[in-house]
């Protein structure tokens, strides 16, 4: 896995590393999606391009992320969009992004990592999944565990 917020900032290094030591296992690139023009520099070495959007991303961040997903699809690399919403992000905002992903690249997987603080939220996420699957065929929900056990 090649990850970090902005691993595509260093595509000459990544390319040189992959050329010197071709990966023997499938490689996933996990990025914030803000350098769509750089994806094509390394797609020949990748199996999956995953764009992770955290918090409540603005429209311009989502647009660039979708351009990154489209670039991966153009190169015939599997794509995924991971949403890690904060408490301020509404279900309607999440569903809008799901719809935008579907419109951009229908083959992309969408993974949502909500924080589940109580069992009262179970109904919320069941409703969300019902609405989400009506918009996009490949949507997955993996709740985050609360601190200190879980993710950040």
PDB file of C-alpha atoms in Angstrom:
ATOM      1  CA  UNK A   1       0.000   0.000   0.000  1.00  0.00           C
ATOM      2  CA  UNK A   2       1.167   3.465  -0.878  1.00  0.00           C
ATOM      3  CA  UNK A   3      -0.645   5.855   1.397  1.00  0.00           C
ATOM      4  CA  UNK A   4      -0.632   9.165   3.131  1.00  0.00           C
ATOM      5  CA  UNK A   5      -2.580  12.289   2.399  1.00  0.00           C
ATOM      6  CA  UNK A   6      -0.616  13.183  -0.702  1.00  0.00           C
ATOM      7  CA  UNK A   7       1.587  10.343  -2.004  1.00  0.00           C
ATOM      8  CA  UNK A   8       1.074  11.573  -5.574  1.00  0.00           C
ATOM      9  CA  UNK A   9       3.206  14.622  -4.748  1.00  0.00           C
ATOM     10  CA  UNK A  10       6.180  12.326  -5.251  1.00  0.00           C
ATOM     11  CA  UNK A  11       5.366  10.390  -8.430  1.00  0.00           C
ATOM     12  CA  UNK A  12       8.945  10.542  -9.812  1.00  0.00           C
ATOM     13  CA  UNK A  13      10.148   8.763  -6.660  1.00  0.00           C
ATOM     14  CA  UNK A  14       7.288   6.242  -6.728  1.00  0.00           C
ATOM     15  CA  UNK A  15       7.885   5.498 -10.391  1.00  0.00           C
ATOM     16  CA  UNK A  16      11.628   5.043  -9.851  1.00  0.00           C
ATOM     17  CA  UNK A  17      11.012   2.733  -6.878  1.00  0.00           C
ATOM     18  CA  UNK A  18       8.486   0.611  -8.787  1.00  0.00           C
ATOM     19  CA  UNK A  19      10.754   0.389 -11.843  1.00  0.00           C
ATOM     20  CA  UNK A  20      13.786  -0.620  -9.761  1.00  0.00           C
ATOM     21  CA  UNK A  21      11.817  -3.119  -7.681  1.00  0.00           C
ATOM     22  CA  UNK A  22       8.647  -4.150  -9.534  1.00  0.00           C
ATOM     23  CA  UNK A  23       5.973  -5.089  -6.981  1.00  0.00           C
ATOM     24  CA  UNK A  24       5.304  -8.809  -6.680  1.00  0.00           C
ATOM     25  CA  UNK A  25       1.984  -8.167  -4.899  1.00  0.00           C
ATOM     26  CA  UNK A  26      -0.943  -5.981  -5.962  1.00  0.00           C
ATOM     27  CA  UNK A  27      -0.445  -2.353  -4.939  1.00  0.00           C
ATOM     28  CA  UNK A  28      -3.106  -0.020  -3.577  1.00  0.00           C
ATOM     29  CA  UNK A  29      -2.641   3.734  -3.747  1.00  0.00           C
ATOM     30  CA  UNK A  30      -4.613   5.537  -1.033  1.00  0.00           C
ATOM     31  CA  UNK A  31      -4.657   9.307  -1.462  1.00  0.00           C
ATOM     32  CA  UNK A  32      -6.763  12.393  -0.896  1.00  0.00           C
ATOM     33  CA  UNK A  33      -7.486  12.639  -4.617  1.00  0.00           C
ATOM     34  CA  UNK A  34      -6.224  16.172  -5.074  1.00  0.00           C
ATOM     35  CA  UNK A  35      -3.693  15.399  -7.842  1.00  0.00           C
ATOM     36  CA  UNK A  36      -5.712  13.708 -10.594  1.00  0.00           C
ATOM     37  CA  UNK A  37      -3.156  14.737 -13.202  1.00  0.00           C
ATOM     38  CA  UNK A  38      -0.494  12.641 -11.417  1.00  0.00           C
ATOM     39  CA  UNK A  39      -2.381   9.340 -11.261  1.00  0.00           C
ATOM     40  CA  UNK A  40      -1.444   8.298 -14.785  1.00  0.00           C
ATOM     41  CA  UNK A  41       2.258   8.514 -13.855  1.00  0.00           C
ATOM     42  CA  UNK A  42       1.984   5.383 -11.708  1.00  0.00           C
ATOM     43  CA  UNK A  43      -1.170   3.499 -12.734  1.00  0.00           C
ATOM     44  CA  UNK A  44       0.771   0.799 -14.550  1.00  0.00           C
ATOM     45  CA  UNK A  45       2.010  -0.390 -11.142  1.00  0.00           C
ATOM     46  CA  UNK A  46      -1.334  -0.220  -9.317  1.00  0.00           C
ATOM     47  CA  UNK A  47      -4.200  -2.621  -8.748  1.00  0.00           C
ATOM     48  CA  UNK A  48      -6.402  -0.174  -6.814  1.00  0.00           C
ATOM     49  CA  UNK A  49      -6.659   3.600  -6.481  1.00  0.00           C
ATOM     50  CA  UNK A  50      -8.516   4.535  -3.324  1.00  0.00           C
ATOM     51  CA  UNK A  51      -9.486   8.136  -2.653  1.00  0.00           C
ATOM     52  CA  UNK A  52     -10.214   8.919   0.993  1.00  0.00           C
ATOM     53  CA  UNK A  53     -12.283  11.975   1.861  1.00  0.00           C
ATOM     54  CA  UNK A  54     -12.336  12.914   5.537  1.00  0.00           C
ATOM     55  CA  UNK A  55     -14.555  15.306   7.433  1.00  0.00           C
ATOM     56  CA  UNK A  56     -17.027  17.331   5.405  1.00  0.00           C
ATOM     57  CA  UNK A  57     -15.268  17.913   2.081  1.00  0.00           C
ATOM     58  CA  UNK A  58     -16.208  20.930  -0.004  1.00  0.00           C
ATOM     59  CA  UNK A  59     -17.335  20.739  -3.607  1.00  0.00           C
ATOM     60  CA  UNK A  60     -13.895  21.496  -5.065  1.00  0.00           C
ATOM     61  CA  UNK A  61     -12.284  18.690  -3.030  1.00  0.00           C
ATOM     62  CA  UNK A  62     -14.968  16.261  -4.165  1.00  0.00           C
ATOM     63  CA  UNK A  63     -14.585  17.359  -7.792  1.00  0.00           C
ATOM     64  CA  UNK A  64     -10.824  16.739  -7.753  1.00  0.00           C
ATOM     65  CA  UNK A  65     -11.317  13.416  -5.973  1.00  0.00           C
ATOM     66  CA  UNK A  66     -13.779  12.341  -8.660  1.00  0.00           C
ATOM     67  CA  UNK A  67     -11.308  13.399 -11.350  1.00  0.00           C
ATOM     68  CA  UNK A  68      -8.749  11.126  -9.672  1.00  0.00           C
ATOM     69  CA  UNK A  69     -11.223   8.230  -9.697  1.00  0.00           C
ATOM     70  CA  UNK A  70     -11.950   8.882 -13.388  1.00  0.00           C
ATOM     71  CA  UNK A  71      -8.217   8.892 -14.167  1.00  0.00           C
ATOM     72  CA  UNK A  72      -7.858   5.492 -12.487  1.00  0.00           C
ATOM     73  CA  UNK A  73     -10.849   4.141 -14.410  1.00  0.00           C
ATOM     74  CA  UNK A  74      -9.392   5.425 -17.684  1.00  0.00           C
ATOM     75  CA  UNK A  75      -6.224   3.463 -16.911  1.00  0.00           C
ATOM     76  CA  UNK A  76      -8.288   0.325 -16.114  1.00  0.00           C
ATOM     77  CA  UNK A  77      -7.286   0.386 -12.455  1.00  0.00           C
ATOM     78  CA  UNK A  78      -9.894  -0.593  -9.851  1.00  0.00           C
ATOM     79  CA  UNK A  79     -11.237   2.402  -7.942  1.00  0.00           C
ATOM     80  CA  UNK A  80     -12.729   3.097  -4.532  1.00  0.00           C
ATOM     81  CA  UNK A  81     -13.931   6.180  -2.705  1.00  0.00           C
ATOM     82  CA  UNK A  82     -13.779   6.074   1.086  1.00  0.00           C
ATOM     83  CA  UNK A  83     -15.801   8.561   3.089  1.00  0.00           C
ATOM     84  CA  UNK A  84     -14.837   9.219   6.698  1.00  0.00           C
ATOM     85  CA  UNK A  85     -17.504  11.740   7.677  1.00  0.00           C
ATOM     86  CA  UNK A  86     -17.298  13.903  10.751  1.00  0.00           C
ATOM     87  CA  UNK A  87     -20.261  14.619  13.009  1.00  0.00           C
ATOM     88  CA  UNK A  88     -21.141  17.748  11.004  1.00  0.00           C
ATOM     89  CA  UNK A  89     -21.648  15.860   7.725  1.00  0.00           C
ATOM     90  CA  UNK A  90     -25.276  15.006   7.090  1.00  0.00           C
ATOM     91  CA  UNK A  91     -26.600  11.859   5.461  1.00  0.00           C
ATOM     92  CA  UNK A  92     -27.840  14.026   2.580  1.00  0.00           C
ATOM     93  CA  UNK A  93     -24.273  15.265   1.978  1.00  0.00           C
ATOM     94  CA  UNK A  94     -22.930  11.719   2.044  1.00  0.00           C
ATOM     95  CA  UNK A  95     -25.648  10.534  -0.346  1.00  0.00           C
ATOM     96  CA  UNK A  96     -24.861  13.427  -2.687  1.00  0.00           C
ATOM     97  CA  UNK A  97     -21.242  12.289  -2.894  1.00  0.00           C
ATOM     98  CA  UNK A  98     -22.373   8.689  -3.453  1.00  0.00           C
ATOM     99  CA  UNK A  99     -24.515   9.906  -6.346  1.00  0.00           C
ATOM    100  CA  UNK A 100     -21.629  11.945  -7.752  1.00  0.00           C
ATOM    101  CA  UNK A 101     -19.335   8.911  -7.579  1.00  0.00           C
ATOM    102  CA  UNK A 102     -21.922   6.864  -9.429  1.00  0.00           C
ATOM    103  CA  UNK A 103     -22.281   9.514 -12.123  1.00  0.00           C
ATOM    104  CA  UNK A 104     -18.498   9.812 -12.493  1.00  0.00           C
ATOM    105  CA  UNK A 105     -17.525   6.108 -12.444  1.00  0.00           C
ATOM    106  CA  UNK A 106     -20.295   3.601 -11.832  1.00  0.00           C
ATOM    107  CA  UNK A 107     -17.774   0.788 -11.258  1.00  0.00           C
ATOM    108  CA  UNK A 108     -16.140   2.485  -8.231  1.00  0.00           C
ATOM    109  CA  UNK A 109     -16.711   1.039  -4.789  1.00  0.00           C
ATOM    110  CA  UNK A 110     -17.906   3.431  -2.104  1.00  0.00           C
ATOM    111  CA  UNK A 111     -17.002   2.718   1.510  1.00  0.00           C
ATOM    112  CA  UNK A 112     -18.424   4.800   4.352  1.00  0.00           C
ATOM    113  CA  UNK A 113     -16.798   4.741   7.804  1.00  0.00           C
ATOM    114  CA  UNK A 114     -19.222   6.446  10.188  1.00  0.00           C
ATOM    115  CA  UNK A 115     -18.663   6.785  13.887  1.00  0.00           C
ATOM    116  CA  UNK A 116     -21.334   4.775  15.634  1.00  0.00           C
ATOM    117  CA  UNK A 117     -21.752   6.060  19.150  1.00  0.00           C
ATOM    118  CA  UNK A 118     -24.941   4.283  20.153  1.00  0.00           C
ATOM    119  CA  UNK A 119     -27.407   1.650  19.077  1.00  0.00           C
ATOM    120  CA  UNK A 120     -29.891   4.449  18.329  1.00  0.00           C
ATOM    121  CA  UNK A 121     -27.810   5.202  15.247  1.00  0.00           C
ATOM    122  CA  UNK A 122     -28.315   1.693  13.878  1.00  0.00           C
ATOM    123  CA  UNK A 123     -31.642   2.725  12.341  1.00  0.00           C
ATOM    124  CA  UNK A 124     -30.020   5.784  10.820  1.00  0.00           C
ATOM    125  CA  UNK A 125     -27.380   3.735   9.032  1.00  0.00           C
ATOM    126  CA  UNK A 126     -29.883   1.092   7.912  1.00  0.00           C
ATOM    127  CA  UNK A 127     -31.924   3.869   6.315  1.00  0.00           C
ATOM    128  CA  UNK A 128     -28.766   5.343   4.827  1.00  0.00           C
ATOM    129  CA  UNK A 129     -27.801   2.004   3.266  1.00  0.00           C
ATOM    130  CA  UNK A 130     -31.255   1.613   1.779  1.00  0.00           C
ATOM    131  CA  UNK A 131     -31.005   5.057   0.201  1.00  0.00           C
ATOM    132  CA  UNK A 132     -27.359   4.585  -0.792  1.00  0.00           C
ATOM    133  CA  UNK A 133     -27.885   1.287  -2.584  1.00  0.00           C
ATOM    134  CA  UNK A 134     -30.706   2.899  -4.568  1.00  0.00           C
ATOM    135  CA  UNK A 135     -28.133   5.393  -5.872  1.00  0.00           C
ATOM    136  CA  UNK A 136     -25.092   3.152  -6.349  1.00  0.00           C
ATOM    137  CA  UNK A 137     -24.658  -0.597  -6.633  1.00  0.00           C
ATOM    138  CA  UNK A 138     -21.406  -0.986  -4.679  1.00  0.00           C
ATOM    139  CA  UNK A 139     -21.656   0.793  -1.342  1.00  0.00           C
ATOM    140  CA  UNK A 140     -20.325  -0.587   1.913  1.00  0.00           C
ATOM    141  CA  UNK A 141     -20.672   0.564   5.484  1.00  0.00           C
ATOM    142  CA  UNK A 142     -17.948  -0.189   8.016  1.00  0.00           C
ATOM    143  CA  UNK A 143     -18.468   1.650  11.307  1.00  0.00           C
ATOM    144  CA  UNK A 144     -15.420   3.019  13.076  1.00  0.00           C
ATOM    145  CA  UNK A 145     -14.734   1.884  16.585  1.00  0.00           C
ATOM    146  CA  UNK A 146     -14.569   4.632  19.159  1.00  0.00           C
ATOM    147  CA  UNK A 147     -11.265   5.686  20.661  1.00  0.00           C
ATOM    148  CA  UNK A 148      -8.918   4.377  21.911  1.00  0.00           C
ATOM    149  CA  UNK A 149      -9.665   1.063  20.212  1.00  0.00           C
ATOM    150  CA  UNK A 150     -10.535   2.329  16.756  1.00  0.00           C
ATOM    151  CA  UNK A 151      -9.332   4.618  14.054  1.00  0.00           C
ATOM    152  CA  UNK A 152      -8.594   8.298  14.501  1.00  0.00           C
TER     153      UNK A 152
END
